XYZ file of C-alpha atoms in Angstrom:
345
model
C 117.764 108.975 15.029
C 117.697 105.542 15.782
C 118.167 102.645 13.306
C 117.335 99.194 13.835
C 119.199 96.096 11.793
C 117.755 92.643 12.124
C 119.773 89.768 11.087
C 118.283 86.584 11.832
C 119.749 83.592 12.911
C 116.639 81.316 13.281
C 115.335 82.626 16.260
C 118.974 84.871 16.743
C 119.429 87.943 16.078
C 121.569 90.909 15.388
C 120.674 94.233 16.796
C 122.359 97.225 16.169
C 120.966 101.221 17.529
C 122.560 104.526 16.241
C 123.514 106.824 19.135
C 124.935 109.859 17.410
C 128.392 108.814 16.796
C 128.348 105.854 18.071
C 125.980 102.706 17.388
C 125.566 100.131 20.405
C 126.121 96.524 18.802
C 124.623 93.319 20.904
C 126.217 90.363 18.665
C 124.394 87.185 19.131
C 125.986 85.297 16.279
C 124.466 87.035 13.192
C 123.066 85.904 10.016
C 123.898 88.435 7.894
C 121.385 89.250 5.378
C 121.249 91.885 2.479
C 119.750 94.240 4.685
C 123.204 95.834 5.828
C 122.992 99.411 6.562
C 124.360 102.636 4.190
C 125.725 104.879 6.949
C 124.037 108.194 8.521
C 127.193 109.821 7.994
C 130.098 110.631 5.483
C 133.972 110.637 4.831
C 134.029 113.747 3.175
C 136.600 115.079 5.794
C 139.496 112.372 4.173
C 139.473 113.819 1.317
C 140.327 117.634 0.003
C 137.919 119.104 -3.003
C 135.584 116.402 -4.615
C 134.618 113.116 -2.281
C 135.228 109.745 -3.843
C 137.217 111.078 -7.044
C 137.392 107.940 -9.771
C 140.511 107.062 -11.333
C 140.923 106.146 -14.600
C 140.773 102.431 -14.526
C 137.092 102.306 -12.064
C 134.998 100.344 -15.396
C 133.725 97.407 -13.830
C 135.290 96.058 -11.095
C 132.223 96.289 -9.033
C 133.670 99.792 -6.541
C 131.752 100.126 -3.110
C 133.101 103.828 -1.019
C 133.491 102.116 2.664
C 133.865 104.161 5.480
C 136.392 102.360 7.456
C 135.716 102.362 11.159
C 135.660 99.125 13.704
C 133.467 97.238 16.345
C 135.070 97.224 19.546
C 133.753 96.227 22.880
C 130.584 96.180 21.321
C 130.728 100.262 20.099
C 130.790 100.959 16.538
C 132.948 104.152 15.813
C 133.267 106.711 13.733
C 135.824 105.993 10.163
C 139.120 106.888 10.457
C 139.626 107.051 6.940
C 138.033 105.750 3.691
C 138.266 103.315 0.920
C 137.422 102.892 -2.474
C 136.766 99.189 -2.955
C 136.971 96.167 -5.523
C 135.235 93.945 -5.467
C 135.571 91.838 -8.560
C 139.372 92.192 -7.700
C 138.711 91.995 -3.612
C 141.562 94.946 -3.346
C 141.473 98.500 -2.731
C 141.506 101.051 -6.093
C 142.510 103.719 -3.438
C 142.230 104.285 0.090
C 141.542 108.250 1.176
C 143.809 109.846 4.308
C 143.740 113.244 6.410
C 147.014 112.725 8.104
C 147.599 114.905 11.426
C 151.230 114.372 12.868
C 152.855 115.999 16.100
C 156.245 116.117 16.771
C 156.993 114.571 20.001
C 153.588 112.071 20.065
C 153.582 108.872 21.070
C 153.929 106.333 18.680
C 152.540 103.223 19.450
C 153.949 99.349 18.759
C 152.950 98.296 15.577
C 149.468 95.809 15.858
C 149.394 91.614 16.535
C 148.455 90.447 13.316
C 145.670 88.616 14.530
C 143.491 91.521 13.032
C 144.056 91.161 9.619
C 141.558 88.320 10.659
C 138.524 90.768 10.777
C 136.289 91.423 8.012
C 134.423 94.097 6.987
C 130.838 93.489 8.071
C 129.478 96.417 5.676
C 130.154 94.155 2.537
C 128.537 90.752 4.085
C 125.459 89.240 3.192
C 124.690 91.971 0.253
C 122.890 90.924 -2.632
C 123.468 94.167 -4.551
C 126.323 96.851 -4.112
C 125.251 99.874 -2.854
C 125.432 103.438 -4.446
C 126.638 105.572 -1.642
C 129.347 105.278 0.799
C 128.953 102.265 3.823
C 130.288 101.802 7.064
C 132.914 98.666 6.566
C 132.567 97.608 10.369
C 135.774 96.005 10.744
C 135.447 93.642 13.144
C 136.178 89.981 14.299
C 133.478 86.601 13.164
C 133.357 83.017 13.367
C 134.036 80.421 10.492
C 130.599 80.434 9.657
C 129.564 83.882 9.767
C 132.816 84.529 7.104
C 131.919 82.449 4.608
C 128.526 84.850 4.072
C 130.970 87.448 4.234
C 133.444 86.248 1.151
C 131.577 87.175 -1.485
C 132.976 91.016 -2.357
C 135.864 91.063 -0.279
C 140.013 88.711 0.589
C 139.910 86.883 3.954
C 143.078 86.167 5.820
C 143.023 82.684 4.221
C 143.207 84.051 0.737
C 146.984 85.491 1.424
C 148.185 81.933 2.993
C 150.367 80.093 1.721
C 151.041 81.573 -1.430
C 153.890 81.049 -3.335
C 154.243 84.375 -4.883
C 156.118 86.106 -2.109
C 152.983 88.331 -2.056
C 152.493 90.239 1.445
C 149.068 91.898 2.616
C 150.263 95.375 1.636
C 149.059 98.084 3.169
C 147.406 100.837 1.296
C 147.328 103.712 4.310
C 149.706 102.086 6.098
C 150.486 101.011 9.739
C 153.364 104.084 11.001
C 151.898 107.074 10.391
C 148.465 106.054 11.856
C 150.848 104.992 14.547
C 149.516 107.908 16.288
C 146.122 107.205 17.094
C 146.094 103.727 18.218
C 142.670 102.970 17.152
C 142.733 104.488 13.728
C 146.483 102.381 13.149
C 144.496 98.940 14.194
C 141.860 100.135 11.403
C 144.380 99.905 8.942
C 144.702 96.068 9.326
C 141.582 95.133 7.318
C 142.139 93.598 3.783
C 139.886 95.815 2.247
C 142.875 98.249 2.446
C 145.550 95.697 1.271
C 146.525 94.374 -1.692
C 148.875 91.148 -2.719
C 152.266 93.352 -2.845
C 155.508 91.575 -3.840
C 157.146 91.328 -0.662
C 160.644 92.774 -1.407
C 158.727 95.745 -3.162
C 156.950 96.123 0.084
C 159.649 96.167 2.306
C 162.161 97.321 0.631
C 161.392 100.823 -2.133
C 157.686 101.245 -1.181
C 158.545 101.193 2.482
C 161.216 104.161 1.761
C 158.677 105.930 -0.424
C 156.009 105.646 2.640
C 158.879 106.595 5.150
C 159.516 109.773 3.706
C 156.304 110.875 3.443
C 155.764 110.567 7.577
C 159.095 112.364 8.263
C 158.414 115.559 5.782
C 155.633 115.302 7.444
C 156.913 116.135 10.443
C 159.518 117.800 9.332
C 157.725 120.614 7.695
C 154.437 120.850 8.364
C 153.867 119.710 12.076
C 149.777 119.463 13.617
C 149.214 120.476 10.172
C 146.712 118.412 8.060
C 147.916 116.528 4.970
C 146.125 114.850 2.552
C 146.573 111.491 1.298
C 145.786 109.020 -1.509
C 147.367 105.545 -1.549
C 145.817 103.379 -4.183
C 146.663 100.261 -7.197
C 146.523 100.548 -10.870
C 146.529 97.743 -13.228
C 147.661 94.117 -13.314
C 150.570 92.712 -12.069
C 151.576 89.652 -14.951
C 152.880 86.201 -14.466
C 155.959 84.598 -16.537
C 153.307 84.089 -19.099
C 152.851 87.468 -19.331
C 148.538 86.660 -18.351
C 147.288 88.943 -15.328
C 148.480 87.285 -12.168
C 146.116 87.208 -9.421
C 146.058 84.966 -6.211
C 144.377 81.884 -6.192
C 143.505 82.317 -10.059
C 142.561 78.372 -9.855
C 139.642 79.141 -7.986
C 140.305 76.713 -4.988
C 137.612 75.819 -2.711
C 138.152 77.190 0.305
C 140.236 80.744 -1.121
C 139.280 83.658 -3.771
C 140.768 84.661 -5.863
C 142.325 88.135 -5.239
C 144.188 90.531 -7.879
C 148.118 91.230 -7.610
C 148.356 95.041 -9.101
C 150.314 96.053 -11.681
C 151.505 99.247 -9.409
C 151.454 100.781 -5.943
C 151.302 104.710 -6.181
C 150.799 107.728 -3.683
C 149.654 111.118 -4.261
C 150.199 113.298 -0.814
C 148.580 117.003 -1.094
C 149.526 119.579 1.640
C 147.131 122.768 0.889
C 149.098 125.334 2.626
C 148.094 128.350 5.022
C 148.022 131.834 5.010
C 151.890 131.070 5.960
C 152.785 128.521 3.706
C 152.853 127.676 0.512
C 151.099 124.119 -0.773
C 153.128 121.244 -2.093
C 152.337 118.170 -3.480
C 153.733 115.166 -5.194
C 152.584 111.661 -6.356
C 154.893 108.383 -7.092
C 153.405 105.355 -9.258
C 155.852 102.501 -8.723
C 156.170 99.229 -10.213
C 154.333 96.194 -8.524
C 157.856 94.142 -8.738
C 159.403 91.232 -6.501
C 162.821 92.689 -6.577
C 164.786 94.855 -4.436
C 165.109 98.073 -6.210
C 166.438 101.967 -4.424
C 164.171 104.334 -3.648
C 164.682 107.444 -6.615
C 163.970 110.985 -5.605
C 163.253 111.078 -9.661
C 160.498 108.988 -9.884
C 158.153 111.884 -8.104
C 155.954 113.513 -10.410
C 153.876 117.045 -10.175
C 149.995 116.315 -8.645
C 149.392 117.884 -11.841
C 150.766 115.438 -14.035
C 149.563 112.425 -12.079
C 146.461 113.868 -12.171
C 145.650 114.443 -15.659
C 147.230 110.816 -16.950
C 145.617 108.369 -14.126
C 142.281 110.039 -12.677
C 138.530 111.480 -14.467
C 137.776 113.338 -11.860
C 140.359 115.830 -10.016
C 142.010 113.776 -6.992
C 142.417 117.272 -5.328
C 141.657 120.936 -5.176
C 142.921 123.581 -6.991
C 145.615 123.860 -4.217
C 147.473 121.424 -4.303
C 147.336 120.186 -8.157
C 148.743 123.717 -9.279
C 151.567 123.742 -6.700
C 155.223 122.435 -7.353
C 156.755 120.176 -5.137
C 157.690 123.361 -3.196
C 159.261 122.867 0.473
C 158.278 118.828 -0.004
C 161.568 119.098 -2.816
C 163.625 121.760 -1.510
C 163.484 119.371 2.097
C 163.957 115.977 0.726
C 165.427 116.375 -2.841
C 169.271 118.193 -2.539
C 170.152 115.556 0.252
C 168.305 112.231 -1.176
C 170.641 109.672 0.451
C 171.303 111.710 3.431
C 167.759 112.335 4.060
C 167.308 108.209 3.838
C 170.227 107.242 6.433
C 168.995 109.576 8.508
C 165.012 108.669 8.981
C 164.845 105.892 7.053
C 167.269 103.134 7.439
C 166.150 99.499 7.708
C 164.823 99.520 11.229
C 162.389 101.327 10.406
């Protein structure tokens, strides 16, 4: 089936034609109307068990289900991961990814920070939020069009020159996706990022992300692992009030909520030879240099019972212990970190 979008900018239009997995795109200074097309494919494969599980804190947050794909060279491609995105907070609730890593595979260098300047066209020009999942359609746009896209998402300028020492914190991170250049680049979208204090981002949280990547490589190379990474709550300022970037609603910047916590939940569902294992971690988003500690991990069952309305994973993982992950990492935690997750990581 062929889908045609028409965005009028006086007499100039944007035409996208769906041809199975990709869409042919012609750009000529579009004006983005409310007629943004819902996707004709799903992101279900990024979830283990039920797609789009709902956390306990999603009420009144204007959530949208984004199938995260890119436009590059005139082609709109397939999704690389999925994000439940809060349009009121302008940050993700979580990003879901299915990761397969191979030992000895090439890892690409970190992409240019210029990719943060892109927007999700799928959120541009909407008068109402969609119920079904939609393409994010991550791409560059010009300054005039950028103004039309800011209603439901953060843009690069919203993070600039903040005095709070906040980074653009990836949810699905750069490094674990670096064996696939296109997927790695797709993580550089502000629909996959939230304000994260620099010391937290660059120290303890970096180590937890590193541990996730290297235990997959050590224990289950070539096998699929399901990962949810999300935000929870709201950080507080020095007066114990909710903390937002640009909360005074500056004319050229949008408010962006600073989450109180970051969390990660990892599910290896096992196979006929290997038992399932899983774990979760919930860490406070504070601008303090802290040491990562294996005692902060919890089982997926404990995590799901406390933080989710729906089951975030299937029974294989929810009923699993730390298993091989715990045996591999916990007894030699400091040695593992020194070996794999030094400051050069």
